[in-house]
PDB file of N, CA and C in Angstrom:
ATOM      1  N   MET T  28    -205.338  65.355 -51.816  1.00  0.00           N
ATOM      2  CA  MET T  28    -203.909  65.666 -51.803  1.00  0.00           C
ATOM      3  C   MET T  28    -203.695  64.740 -50.646  1.00  0.00           C
ATOM      4  N   GLY T  29    -204.995  64.058 -49.995  1.00  0.00           N
ATOM      5  CA  GLY T  29    -204.441  62.637 -49.139  1.00  0.00           C
ATOM      6  C   GLY T  29    -204.010  61.600 -49.888  1.00  0.00           C
ATOM      7  N   GLU T  30    -204.351  61.286 -50.967  1.00  0.00           N
ATOM      8  CA  GLU T  30    -203.625  60.412 -52.066  1.00  0.00           C
ATOM      9  C   GLU T  30    -202.642  59.785 -52.004  1.00  0.00           C
ATOM     10  N   ALA T  31    -201.594  61.131 -52.010  1.00  0.00           N
ATOM     11  CA  ALA T  31    -200.462  61.349 -52.183  1.00  0.00           C
ATOM     12  C   ALA T  31    -199.242  60.443 -50.712  1.00  0.00           C
ATOM     13  N   PHE T  32    -199.915  60.316 -49.810  1.00  0.00           N
ATOM     14  CA  PHE T  32    -199.219  60.064 -48.593  1.00  0.00           C
ATOM     15  C   PHE T  32    -199.337  58.273 -48.876  1.00  0.00           C
ATOM     16  N   ALA T  33    -198.053  58.359 -48.440  1.00  0.00           N
ATOM     17  CA  ALA T  33    -198.301  56.656 -48.227  1.00  0.00           C
ATOM     18  C   ALA T  33    -198.894  55.758 -47.368  1.00  0.00           C
ATOM     19  N   THR T  34    -199.280  57.147 -46.031  1.00  0.00           N
ATOM     20  CA  THR T  34    -200.227  56.706 -45.260  1.00  0.00           C
ATOM     21  C   THR T  34    -201.838  56.190 -45.487  1.00  0.00           C
ATOM     22  N   TRP T  35    -202.027  56.643 -46.809  1.00  0.00           N
ATOM     23  CA  TRP T  35    -203.851  56.121 -46.847  1.00  0.00           C
ATOM     24  C   TRP T  35    -203.828  55.049 -46.764  1.00  0.00           C
ATOM     25  N   GLY T  36    -205.026  54.718 -45.865  1.00  0.00           N
ATOM     26  CA  GLY T  36    -206.039  53.542 -45.831  1.00  0.00           C
ATOM     27  C   GLY T  36    -204.868  52.720 -44.506  1.00  0.00           C
ATOM     28  N   ARG T  37    -204.073  53.389 -44.164  1.00  0.00           N
ATOM     29  CA  ARG T  37    -203.141  52.772 -43.225  1.00  0.00           C
ATOM     30  C   ARG T  37    -203.903  52.516 -41.289  1.00  0.00           C
ATOM     31  N   ARG T  38    -204.324  51.918 -40.845  1.00  0.00           N
ATOM     32  CA  ARG T  38    -204.474  51.903 -39.613  1.00  0.00           C
ATOM     33  C   ARG T  38    -203.262  52.635 -38.204  1.00  0.00           C
ATOM     34  N   ALA T  39    -203.919  53.506 -37.679  1.00  0.00           N
ATOM     35  CA  ALA T  39    -202.870  54.069 -36.321  1.00  0.00           C
ATOM     36  C   ALA T  39    -203.944  53.568 -34.888  1.00  0.00           C
ATOM     37  N   SER T  40    -203.106  53.051 -34.094  1.00  0.00           N
ATOM     38  CA  SER T  40    -203.381  53.179 -32.750  1.00  0.00           C
ATOM     39  C   SER T  40    -203.458  54.572 -32.336  1.00  0.00           C
ATOM     40  N   ILE T  41    -204.214  54.925 -31.520  1.00  0.00           N
ATOM     41  CA  ILE T  41    -204.698  56.030 -31.017  1.00  0.00           C
ATOM     42  C   ILE T  41    -204.795  56.164 -29.507  1.00  0.00           C
ATOM     43  N   ALA T  42    -203.596  56.500 -28.492  1.00  0.00           N
ATOM     44  CA  ALA T  42    -203.293  56.514 -27.183  1.00  0.00           C
ATOM     45  C   ALA T  42    -203.522  57.828 -26.867  1.00  0.00           C
ATOM     46  N   ALA T  43    -205.068  57.717 -25.964  1.00  0.00           N
ATOM     47  CA  ALA T  43    -205.646  58.701 -25.972  1.00  0.00           C
ATOM     48  C   ALA T  43    -206.658  58.611 -24.301  1.00  0.00           C
ATOM     49  N   THR T  44    -207.065  59.236 -23.442  1.00  0.00           N
ATOM     50  CA  THR T  44    -208.055  58.775 -22.811  1.00  0.00           C
ATOM     51  C   THR T  44    -209.040  59.848 -22.818  1.00  0.00           C
ATOM     52  N   HIS T  45    -209.850  59.823 -22.034  1.00  0.00           N
ATOM     53  CA  HIS T  45    -211.565  60.649 -21.496  1.00  0.00           C
ATOM     54  C   HIS T  45    -211.905  61.188 -23.373  1.00  0.00           C
ATOM     55  N   GLY T  46    -211.995  59.957 -24.283  1.00  0.00           N
ATOM     56  CA  GLY T  46    -212.460  60.346 -25.440  1.00  0.00           C
ATOM     57  C   GLY T  46    -211.772  60.983 -26.567  1.00  0.00           C
ATOM     58  N   LYS T  47    -210.659  61.519 -26.422  1.00  0.00           N
ATOM     59  CA  LYS T  47    -209.730  62.563 -27.223  1.00  0.00           C
ATOM     60  C   LYS T  47    -209.946  61.975 -28.582  1.00  0.00           C
ATOM     61  N   GLU T  48    -209.638  60.153 -28.369  1.00  0.00           N
ATOM     62  CA  GLU T  48    -209.858  59.757 -30.043  1.00  0.00           C
ATOM     63  C   GLU T  48    -210.745  60.049 -30.471  1.00  0.00           C
ATOM     64  N   ARG T  49    -211.704  60.347 -30.457  1.00  0.00           N
ATOM     65  CA  ARG T  49    -213.280  60.634 -31.236  1.00  0.00           C
ATOM     66  C   ARG T  49    -212.393  61.986 -31.876  1.00  0.00           C
ATOM     67  N   VAL T  50    -211.986  62.743 -31.274  1.00  0.00           N
ATOM     68  CA  VAL T  50    -211.644  64.128 -31.950  1.00  0.00           C
ATOM     69  C   VAL T  50    -210.332  63.468 -32.568  1.00  0.00           C
ATOM     70  N   ILE T  51    -209.512  63.119 -32.367  1.00  0.00           N
ATOM     71  CA  ILE T  51    -208.156  63.337 -33.627  1.00  0.00           C
ATOM     72  C   ILE T  51    -208.107  62.174 -34.212  1.00  0.00           C
ATOM     73  N   GLY T  52    -209.360  60.863 -34.317  1.00  0.00           N
ATOM     74  CA  GLY T  52    -209.331  60.058 -35.596  1.00  0.00           C
ATOM     75  C   GLY T  52    -209.637  60.927 -36.683  1.00  0.00           C
ATOM     76  N   PRO T  53    -210.926  61.519 -36.440  1.00  0.00           N
ATOM     77  CA  PRO T  53    -211.231  62.067 -38.033  1.00  0.00           C
ATOM     78  C   PRO T  53    -210.338  63.164 -38.562  1.00  0.00           C
ATOM     79  N   ILE T  54    -209.565  63.884 -37.664  1.00  0.00           N
ATOM     80  CA  ILE T  54    -208.029  64.801 -38.304  1.00  0.00           C
ATOM     81  C   ILE T  54    -207.041  64.122 -38.585  1.00  0.00           C
ATOM     82  N   LEU T  55    -207.311  62.791 -38.223  1.00  0.00           N
ATOM     83  CA  LEU T  55    -205.919  61.857 -39.160  1.00  0.00           C
ATOM     84  C   LEU T  55    -206.646  61.291 -40.172  1.00  0.00           C
ATOM     85  N   SER T  56    -208.294  61.086 -40.175  1.00  0.00           N
ATOM     86  CA  SER T  56    -208.282  60.795 -41.486  1.00  0.00           C
ATOM     87  C   SER T  56    -208.466  61.355 -42.516  1.00  0.00           C
ATOM     88  N   ARG T  57    -209.209  62.822 -42.165  1.00  0.00           N
ATOM     89  CA  ARG T  57    -209.310  63.817 -43.750  1.00  0.00           C
ATOM     90  C   ARG T  57    -207.623  64.238 -43.856  1.00  0.00           C
ATOM     91  N   SER T  58    -206.671  64.196 -42.720  1.00  0.00           N
ATOM     92  CA  SER T  58    -205.336  64.829 -43.378  1.00  0.00           C
ATOM     93  C   SER T  58    -204.280  63.945 -43.810  1.00  0.00           C
ATOM     94  N   LEU T  59    -204.262  62.572 -43.074  1.00  0.00           N
ATOM     95  CA  LEU T  59    -203.509  61.452 -43.717  1.00  0.00           C
ATOM     96  C   LEU T  59    -204.217  60.189 -44.092  1.00  0.00           C
ATOM     97  N   GLY T  60    -205.297  60.083 -44.045  1.00  0.00           N
ATOM     98  CA  GLY T  60    -205.803  58.815 -44.695  1.00  0.00           C
ATOM     99  C   GLY T  60    -205.867  57.318 -43.658  1.00  0.00           C
ATOM    100  N   LEU T  61    -205.094  58.204 -42.301  1.00  0.00           N
ATOM    101  CA  LEU T  61    -205.490  57.011 -41.671  1.00  0.00           C
ATOM    102  C   LEU T  61    -206.724  56.316 -40.905  1.00  0.00           C
ATOM    103  N   VAL T  62    -206.739  55.151 -40.654  1.00  0.00           N
ATOM    104  CA  VAL T  62    -208.242  54.827 -40.107  1.00  0.00           C
ATOM    105  C   VAL T  62    -207.078  54.563 -38.412  1.00  0.00           C
ATOM    106  N   GLY T  63    -207.589  55.275 -37.619  1.00  0.00           N
ATOM    107  CA  GLY T  63    -207.721  55.781 -36.473  1.00  0.00           C
ATOM    108  C   GLY T  63    -208.491  54.630 -35.373  1.00  0.00           C
ATOM    109  N   SER T  64    -207.670  53.881 -34.506  1.00  0.00           N
ATOM    110  CA  SER T  64    -208.774  53.308 -33.596  1.00  0.00           C
ATOM    111  C   SER T  64    -208.171  53.416 -32.220  1.00  0.00           C
ATOM    112  N   PRO T  65    -209.105  53.370 -30.911  1.00  0.00           N
ATOM    113  CA  PRO T  65    -208.117  53.313 -29.907  1.00  0.00           C
ATOM    114  C   PRO T  65    -207.189  52.370 -29.218  1.00  0.00           C
ATOM    115  N   ALA T  66    -206.108  52.991 -28.624  1.00  0.00           N
ATOM    116  CA  ALA T  66    -205.469  51.723 -28.133  1.00  0.00           C
ATOM    117  C   ALA T  66    -205.596  51.190 -26.560  1.00  0.00           C
ATOM    118  N   ALA T  67    -205.984  49.785 -26.899  1.00  0.00           N
ATOM    119  CA  ALA T  67    -206.784  49.633 -25.212  1.00  0.00           C
ATOM    120  C   ALA T  67    -205.334  49.536 -24.286  1.00  0.00           C
ATOM    121  N   GLY T  68    -205.797  49.525 -23.055  1.00  0.00           N
ATOM    122  CA  GLY T  68    -204.927  49.196 -21.831  1.00  0.00           C
ATOM    123  C   GLY T  68    -203.768  50.212 -21.763  1.00  0.00           C
ATOM    124  N   ILE T  69    -204.164  51.177 -22.317  1.00  0.00           N
ATOM    125  CA  ILE T  69    -202.947  52.145 -22.144  1.00  0.00           C
ATOM    126  C   ILE T  69    -203.561  53.738 -20.958  1.00  0.00           C
ATOM    127  N   ASP T  70    -202.558  53.785 -20.458  1.00  0.00           N
ATOM    128  CA  ASP T  70    -203.177  54.835 -19.221  1.00  0.00           C
ATOM    129  C   ASP T  70    -202.052  55.595 -19.629  1.00  0.00           C
ATOM    130  N   THR T  71    -202.635  56.617 -19.952  1.00  0.00           N
ATOM    131  CA  THR T  71    -201.831  58.612 -20.430  1.00  0.00           C
ATOM    132  C   THR T  71    -202.056  59.050 -19.373  1.00  0.00           C
ATOM    133  N   ASP T  72    -202.659  58.733 -18.189  1.00  0.00           N
ATOM    134  CA  ASP T  72    -202.903  60.076 -17.373  1.00  0.00           C
ATOM    135  C   ASP T  72    -201.601  59.712 -16.183  1.00  0.00           C
ATOM    136  N   LYS T  73    -200.493  58.551 -16.206  1.00  0.00           N
ATOM    137  CA  LYS T  73    -200.086  58.496 -15.629  1.00  0.00           C
ATOM    138  C   LYS T  73    -198.887  59.077 -16.010  1.00  0.00           C
ATOM    139  N   PHE T  74    -198.566  59.907 -17.295  1.00  0.00           N
ATOM    140  CA  PHE T  74    -197.662  60.556 -17.841  1.00  0.00           C
ATOM    141  C   PHE T  74    -198.320  62.001 -17.144  1.00  0.00           C
ATOM    142  N   GLY T  75    -199.428  62.135 -16.908  1.00  0.00           N
ATOM    143  CA  GLY T  75    -199.236  63.704 -16.188  1.00  0.00           C
ATOM    144  C   GLY T  75    -200.871  64.049 -17.116  1.00  0.00           C
ATOM    145  N   THR T  76    -201.341  64.672 -16.166  1.00  0.00           N
ATOM    146  CA  THR T  76    -202.998  65.248 -16.615  1.00  0.00           C
ATOM    147  C   THR T  76    -202.628  66.581 -16.950  1.00  0.00           C
ATOM    148  N   PHE T  77    -203.664  67.616 -18.099  1.00  0.00           N
ATOM    149  CA  PHE T  77    -204.008  68.886 -18.266  1.00  0.00           C
ATOM    150  C   PHE T  77    -204.025  69.593 -17.173  1.00  0.00           C
ATOM    151  N   SER T  78    -204.649  68.537 -16.086  1.00  0.00           N
ATOM    152  CA  SER T  78    -205.928  69.401 -15.000  1.00  0.00           C
ATOM    153  C   SER T  78    -204.473  69.822 -13.998  1.00  0.00           C
ATOM    154  N   ARG T  79    -203.426  69.153 -14.393  1.00  0.00           N
ATOM    155  CA  ARG T  79    -202.002  68.861 -13.072  1.00  0.00           C
ATOM    156  C   ARG T  79    -202.917  68.268 -11.648  1.00  0.00           C
ATOM    157  N   GLU T  80    -203.802  67.507 -11.766  1.00  0.00           N
ATOM    158  CA  GLU T  80    -203.783  66.436 -11.290  1.00  0.00           C
ATOM    159  C   GLU T  80    -202.525  65.605 -10.557  1.00  0.00           C
ATOM    160  N   ILE T  81    -202.269  65.138 -11.954  1.00  0.00           N
ATOM    161  CA  ILE T  81    -200.962  64.436 -11.666  1.00  0.00           C
ATOM    162  C   ILE T  81    -199.769  65.208 -12.649  1.00  0.00           C
ATOM    163  N   GLU T  82    -199.019  65.664 -12.350  1.00  0.00           N
ATOM    164  CA  GLU T  82    -197.808  66.851 -12.440  1.00  0.00           C
ATOM    165  C   GLU T  82    -197.118  65.806 -13.854  1.00  0.00           C
ATOM    166  N   ARG T  83    -196.860  66.474 -15.044  1.00  0.00           N
ATOM    167  CA  ARG T  83    -196.206  66.333 -15.999  1.00  0.00           C
ATOM    168  C   ARG T  83    -194.300  66.444 -15.700  1.00  0.00           C
ATOM    169  N   GLN T  84    -194.042  65.045 -16.340  1.00  0.00           N
ATOM    170  CA  GLN T  84    -192.873  65.070 -15.956  1.00  0.00           C
ATOM    171  C   GLN T  84    -191.729  66.042 -16.865  1.00  0.00           C
ATOM    172  N   ALA T  85    -190.471  66.545 -16.683  1.00  0.00           N
ATOM    173  CA  ALA T  85    -190.088  67.503 -17.957  1.00  0.00           C
ATOM    174  C   ALA T  85    -189.173  66.212 -18.520  1.00  0.00           C
ATOM    175  N   GLY T  86    -189.283  66.807 -19.735  1.00  0.00           N
ATOM    176  CA  GLY T  86    -187.902  66.214 -20.349  1.00  0.00           C
ATOM    177  C   GLY T  86    -188.680  65.668 -21.722  1.00  0.00           C
TER     178      GLY T  86
END
């Protein structure tokens, strides 16, 4: 089924911290055929953290 997607074999940058790209990458590969790689230099924690140490903004 994945071969039908126009994304098959394309690259995707994954903006995630704390190793989440290791989980997200294989899922994108199996489901959409994307080749994921971590996006360097993006601090996603500034948008808020799951632990609420940095509050997420509404919207």
